[in-house]
PDB file of C-alpha atoms in Angstrom:
ATOM      1  CA  MET A   1      21.353 -26.869  36.464  1.00 50.00           C
ATOM      2  CA  PRO A   2      18.003 -27.507  36.897  1.00 55.00           C
ATOM      3  CA  LEU A   3      15.302 -25.281  34.621  1.00 50.00           C
ATOM      4  CA  ARG A   4      14.960 -22.431  37.471  1.00 53.00           C
ATOM      5  CA  ALA A   5      18.122 -21.858  38.198  1.00 53.00           C
ATOM      6  CA  ARG A   6      19.220 -21.376  34.598  1.00 52.00           C
ATOM      7  CA  GLY A   7      16.270 -18.713  33.271  1.00 53.00           C
ATOM      8  CA  ALA A   8      17.279 -17.171  36.829  1.00 59.00           C
ATOM      9  CA  TRP A   9      21.110 -17.067  35.491  1.00 57.00           C
ATOM     10  CA  LEU A  10      19.544 -16.594  31.875  1.00 55.00           C
ATOM     11  CA  PHE A  11      17.803 -13.748  33.318  1.00 57.00           C
ATOM     12  CA  ARG A  12      20.547 -11.773  35.277  1.00 59.00           C
ATOM     13  CA  ARG A  13      22.557 -12.181  32.097  1.00 59.00           C
ATOM     14  CA  LEU A  14      20.003 -11.098  30.153  1.00 59.00           C
ATOM     15  CA  GLY A  15      17.958  -9.127  31.875  1.00 59.00           C
ATOM     16  CA  PRO A  16      18.558  -5.446  30.045  1.00 57.00           C
ATOM     17  CA  LEU A  17      17.523  -6.128  27.189  1.00 59.00           C
ATOM     18  CA  ALA A  18      14.787  -7.475  27.853  1.00 62.00           C
ATOM     19  CA  LEU A  19      13.329  -3.826  29.375  1.00 59.00           C
ATOM     20  CA  PRO A  20      12.745  -2.528  25.998  1.00 59.00           C
ATOM     21  CA  GLY A  21      10.319  -5.579  25.364  1.00 61.00           C
ATOM     22  CA  ALA A  22       8.641  -5.279  28.664  1.00 63.00           C
ATOM     23  CA  ALA A  23       7.896  -1.466  28.294  1.00 57.00           C
ATOM     24  CA  TRP A  24       6.316  -2.055  25.050  1.00 57.00           C
ATOM     25  CA  LEU A  25       4.220  -4.416  26.655  1.00 58.00           C
ATOM     26  CA  LEU A  26       3.090  -2.340  29.622  1.00 59.00           C
ATOM     27  CA  PHE A  27       3.154   1.313  27.437  1.00 60.00           C
ATOM     28  CA  GLY A  28       3.402   1.080  23.880  1.00 61.00           C
ATOM     29  CA  HIS A  29       5.748   2.184  20.865  1.00 63.00           C
ATOM     30  CA  ASP A  30       6.920   4.976  22.709  1.00 66.00           C
ATOM     31  CA  ALA A  31       8.194   3.895  25.497  1.00 62.00           C
ATOM     32  CA  VAL A  32      10.489   1.646  23.557  1.00 63.00           C
ATOM     33  CA  LEU A  33      11.995   4.561  22.144  1.00 66.00           C
ATOM     34  CA  ALA A  34      12.188   6.250  25.457  1.00 67.00           C
ATOM     35  CA  VAL A  35      13.948   2.668  27.432  1.00 69.00           C
ATOM     36  CA  LEU A  36      15.954   1.887  24.353  1.00 73.00           C
ATOM     37  CA  PRO A  37      18.866   4.055  25.126  1.00 76.00           C
ATOM     38  CA  LEU A  38      19.474   3.237  28.642  1.00 80.00           C
ATOM     39  CA  VAL A  39      20.095  -0.557  27.259  1.00 81.00           C
ATOM     40  CA  PRO A  40      24.243  -0.121  26.663  1.00 85.00           C
ATOM     41  CA  ALA A  41      24.384   2.100  30.196  1.00 86.00           C
ATOM     42  CA  LEU A  42      22.450  -0.914  32.093  1.00 85.00           C
ATOM     43  CA  ALA A  43      24.473  -3.552  30.173  1.00 88.00           C
ATOM     44  CA  LEU A  44      27.584  -2.151  31.542  1.00 92.00           C
ATOM     45  CA  ALA A  45      26.352  -1.187  35.122  1.00 92.00           C
ATOM     46  CA  GLY A  46      25.444  -4.960  34.769  1.00 90.00           C
ATOM     47  CA  PHE A  47      29.175  -6.419  34.247  1.00 93.00           C
ATOM     48  CA  ALA A  48      30.683  -4.026  36.585  1.00 95.00           C
ATOM     49  CA  TRP A  49      28.819  -5.506  38.509  1.00 94.00           C
ATOM     50  CA  GLY A  50      29.267  -9.044  38.228  1.00 93.00           C
ATOM     51  CA  PHE A  51      33.074  -8.089  38.155  1.00 96.00           C
ATOM     52  CA  ALA A  52      33.093  -6.027  41.366  1.00 96.00           C
ATOM     53  CA  ARG A  53      30.616  -8.738  43.794  1.00 95.00           C
ATOM     54  CA  THR A  54      33.185 -11.491  42.869  1.00 96.00           C
ATOM     55  CA  LEU A  55      36.003  -9.522  44.805  1.00 96.00           C
ATOM     56  CA  ARG A  56      34.078  -9.676  48.678  1.00 94.00           C
ATOM     57  CA  ALA A  57      36.576 -11.648  50.966  1.00 90.00           C
ATOM     58  CA  GLU A  58      34.742 -15.057  50.524  1.00 89.00           C
ATOM     59  CA  ARG A  59      34.858 -15.034  46.419  1.00 93.00           C
ATOM     60  CA  GLU A  60      36.645 -15.355  43.970  1.00 95.00           C
ATOM     61  CA  PRO A  61      37.923 -12.811  41.441  1.00 96.00           C
ATOM     62  CA  LEU A  62      36.617 -13.455  38.596  1.00 95.00           C
ATOM     63  CA  ILE A  63      39.453 -12.706  36.569  1.00 96.00           C
ATOM     64  CA  ALA A  64      40.983 -15.307  38.879  1.00 95.00           C
ATOM     65  CA  ARG A  65      38.939 -17.800  38.049  1.00 95.00           C
ATOM     66  CA  TYR A  66      39.758 -17.199  34.651  1.00 95.00           C
ATOM     67  CA  ILE A  67      43.210 -17.434  34.700  1.00 94.00           C
ATOM     68  CA  ARG A  68      43.205 -20.753  36.809  1.00 93.00           C
ATOM     69  CA  PHE A  69      41.638 -21.733  33.203  1.00 94.00           C
ATOM     70  CA  ASP A  70      44.575 -20.171  30.936  1.00 91.00           C
ATOM     71  CA  GLU A  71      47.216 -23.057  30.493  1.00 88.00           C
ATOM     72  CA  ARG A  72      49.559 -20.740  30.557  1.00 88.00           C
ATOM     73  CA  ARG A  73      49.496 -18.811  33.752  1.00 88.00           C
ATOM     74  CA  ASP A  74      49.763 -19.646  37.405  1.00 89.00           C
ATOM     75  CA  ASP A  75      46.745 -18.753  38.956  1.00 85.00           C
ATOM     76  CA  ALA A  76      48.898 -19.237  42.579  1.00 88.00           C
ATOM     77  CA  GLU A  77      51.183 -16.199  41.030  1.00 92.00           C
ATOM     78  CA  CYS A  78      48.529 -14.286  39.462  1.00 91.00           C
ATOM     79  CA  ALA A  79      46.445 -13.687  42.595  1.00 91.00           C
ATOM     80  CA  GLY A  80      47.016 -10.330  43.863  1.00 93.00           C
ATOM     81  CA  TYR A  81      47.158  -9.261  40.151  1.00 95.00           C
ATOM     82  CA  ALA A  82      43.523 -10.994  39.383  1.00 95.00           C
ATOM     83  CA  ARG A  83      42.060  -9.612  42.324  1.00 96.00           C
ATOM     84  CA  ARG A  84      43.576  -5.899  41.492  1.00 96.00           C
ATOM     85  CA  LEU A  85      42.614  -5.921  37.367  1.00 97.00           C
ATOM     86  CA  THR A  86      39.286  -7.356  38.631  1.00 97.00           C
ATOM     87  CA  GLY A  87      38.552  -4.261  40.629  1.00 97.00           C
ATOM     88  CA  LEU A  88      39.796  -2.100  37.761  1.00 97.00           C
ATOM     89  CA  TRP A  89      37.603  -3.736  35.231  1.00 97.00           C
ATOM     90  CA  ALA A  90      34.594  -3.116  37.502  1.00 97.00           C
ATOM     91  CA  LEU A  91      35.885   0.706  38.118  1.00 97.00           C
ATOM     92  CA  ALA A  92      36.254   0.622  34.136  1.00 96.00           C
ATOM     93  CA  LEU A  93      32.648  -1.124  33.560  1.00 96.00           C
ATOM     94  CA  ALA A  94      30.496   1.233  36.016  1.00 95.00           C
ATOM     95  CA  ALA A  95      32.689   4.476  34.511  1.00 93.00           C
ATOM     96  CA  ALA A  96      31.494   3.207  31.351  1.00 93.00           C
ATOM     97  CA  ALA A  97      28.396   2.987  32.029  1.00 91.00           C
ATOM     98  CA  LEU A  98      28.208   6.332  33.365  1.00 89.00           C
ATOM     99  CA  ALA A  99      29.634   7.364  30.445  1.00 88.00           C
ATOM    100  CA  GLN A 100      26.950   6.163  27.949  1.00 85.00           C
ATOM    101  CA  LEU A 101      24.437   8.304  29.772  1.00 83.00           C
ATOM    102  CA  VAL A 102      26.410  11.242  28.800  1.00 80.00           C
ATOM    103  CA  PRO A 103      24.732  12.257  25.504  1.00 74.00           C
ATOM    104  CA  LEU A 104      21.136  11.324  27.222  1.00 72.00           C
ATOM    105  CA  ALA A 105      21.444  14.151  29.369  1.00 69.00           C
ATOM    106  CA  GLY A 106      22.193  16.511  25.989  1.00 69.00           C
ATOM    107  CA  GLY A 107      26.038  15.491  26.309  1.00 64.00           C
ATOM    108  CA  GLY A 108      28.440  14.995  22.896  1.00 64.00           C
ATOM    109  CA  ALA A 109      26.996  13.404  19.586  1.00 63.00           C
ATOM    110  CA  GLY A 110      28.777  10.956  19.338  1.00 64.00           C
ATOM    111  CA  TRP A 111      30.416  10.291  23.035  1.00 68.00           C
ATOM    112  CA  HIS A 112      28.183   6.686  22.838  1.00 70.00           C
ATOM    113  CA  VAL A 113      30.942   5.209  20.685  1.00 77.00           C
ATOM    114  CA  VAL A 114      34.275   6.391  23.607  1.00 80.00           C
ATOM    115  CA  PRO A 115      33.567   4.023  26.437  1.00 86.00           C
ATOM    116  CA  PRO A 116      33.598   0.883  24.353  1.00 88.00           C
ATOM    117  CA  LEU A 117      37.073   2.176  22.062  1.00 91.00           C
ATOM    118  CA  LEU A 118      38.293   2.479  25.951  1.00 93.00           C
ATOM    119  CA  LEU A 119      37.149  -0.356  27.355  1.00 95.00           C
ATOM    120  CA  LEU A 120      38.607  -2.002  24.315  1.00 96.00           C
ATOM    121  CA  ALA A 121      41.751  -0.224  25.040  1.00 96.00           C
ATOM    122  CA  LEU A 122      42.124  -1.766  28.046  1.00 97.00           C
ATOM    123  CA  PHE A 123      41.992  -5.075  26.958  1.00 97.00           C
ATOM    124  CA  LEU A 124      44.596  -4.549  24.863  1.00 97.00           C
ATOM    125  CA  GLY A 125      46.584  -3.232  27.015  1.00 97.00           C
ATOM    126  CA  GLU A 126      45.835  -5.646  29.713  1.00 96.00           C
ATOM    127  CA  HIS A 127      47.953  -8.399  27.870  1.00 96.00           C
ATOM    128  CA  VAL A 128      50.982  -6.448  27.026  1.00 96.00           C
ATOM    129  CA  VAL A 129      50.807  -5.749  31.148  1.00 96.00           C
ATOM    130  CA  ARG A 130      50.487  -9.483  31.760  1.00 95.00           C
ATOM    131  CA  SER A 131      53.205 -10.440  28.973  1.00 95.00           C
ATOM    132  CA  LEU A 132      55.332  -8.211  30.673  1.00 95.00           C
ATOM    133  CA  ARG A 133      54.845  -8.713  34.223  1.00 94.00           C
ATOM    134  CA  PHE A 134      54.760 -12.867  34.017  1.00 93.00           C
ATOM    135  CA  PRO A 135      57.368 -13.520  31.717  1.00 93.00           C
ATOM    136  CA  ALA A 136      57.063 -17.399  32.195  1.00 90.00           C
ATOM    137  CA  GLY A 137      53.967 -17.925  30.666  1.00 89.00           C
ATOM    138  CA  GLY A 138      54.885 -16.056  27.033  1.00 92.00           C
ATOM    139  CA  ILE A 139      52.497 -13.279  25.381  1.00 94.00           C
ATOM    140  CA  ALA A 140      49.244 -13.044  26.654  1.00 93.00           C
ATOM    141  CA  TRP A 141      46.977 -13.338  23.714  1.00 94.00           C
ATOM    142  CA  PRO A 142      43.685 -12.309  23.545  1.00 95.00           C
ATOM    143  CA  ASP A 143      42.403 -15.432  22.051  1.00 95.00           C
ATOM    144  CA  GLN A 144      43.847 -17.349  24.675  1.00 94.00           C
ATOM    145  CA  THR A 145      41.753 -15.022  27.375  1.00 95.00           C
ATOM    146  CA  PHE A 146      38.443 -16.115  25.089  1.00 95.00           C
ATOM    147  CA  ARG A 147      39.543 -19.458  25.590  1.00 95.00           C
ATOM    148  CA  ALA A 148      40.000 -19.781  29.008  1.00 95.00           C
ATOM    149  CA  ILE A 149      36.837 -17.691  29.593  1.00 94.00           C
ATOM    150  CA  LEU A 150      35.207 -19.780  27.290  1.00 94.00           C
ATOM    151  CA  ARG A 151      36.291 -22.862  29.226  1.00 95.00           C
ATOM    152  CA  SER A 152      36.219 -21.671  33.217  1.00 93.00           C
ATOM    153  CA  GLU A 153      32.253 -20.843  31.837  1.00 90.00           C
ATOM    154  CA  ARG A 154      31.251 -24.010  30.358  1.00 92.00           C
ATOM    155  CA  ALA A 155      32.833 -25.923  33.515  1.00 92.00           C
ATOM    156  CA  ARG A 156      30.766 -23.439  35.527  1.00 86.00           C
ATOM    157  CA  HIS A 157      27.789 -23.643  33.568  1.00 82.00           C
ATOM    158  CA  GLY A 158      28.410 -27.135  31.762  1.00 70.00           C
TER     159      GLY A 158
END
């Protein structure tokens, strides 16, 4: 991948993390304190967009790509499931991004821990559903999913 393309890829992935640094450079310390609470919401929104944009008709859903790299799953058998699951993750991440803004709007003080816990429950619960829905592949374990994601990203980015 050319250096320019790698830089663009890195910026798309880490853009929300650059926001506090840019605020500090442009407006000083107080701006960082104002912008820093937005970083989790922006990061989650970026992840939601990453899932949602793969749902266009001409694209392969993100989770379908990951399933291709899971040696225990049949990607043809899982195609419809992968599209729906990608959509579910896009919605869940977008909702979590919005929920991260609740404390900033004067909502509950401890509310910021709820979205990550719900996303973890969705991740773990999906493995139970996948194990039951596709029993030929055996029990779906989170480490198996992480390995498939890593293989997919290595194949895509080198």
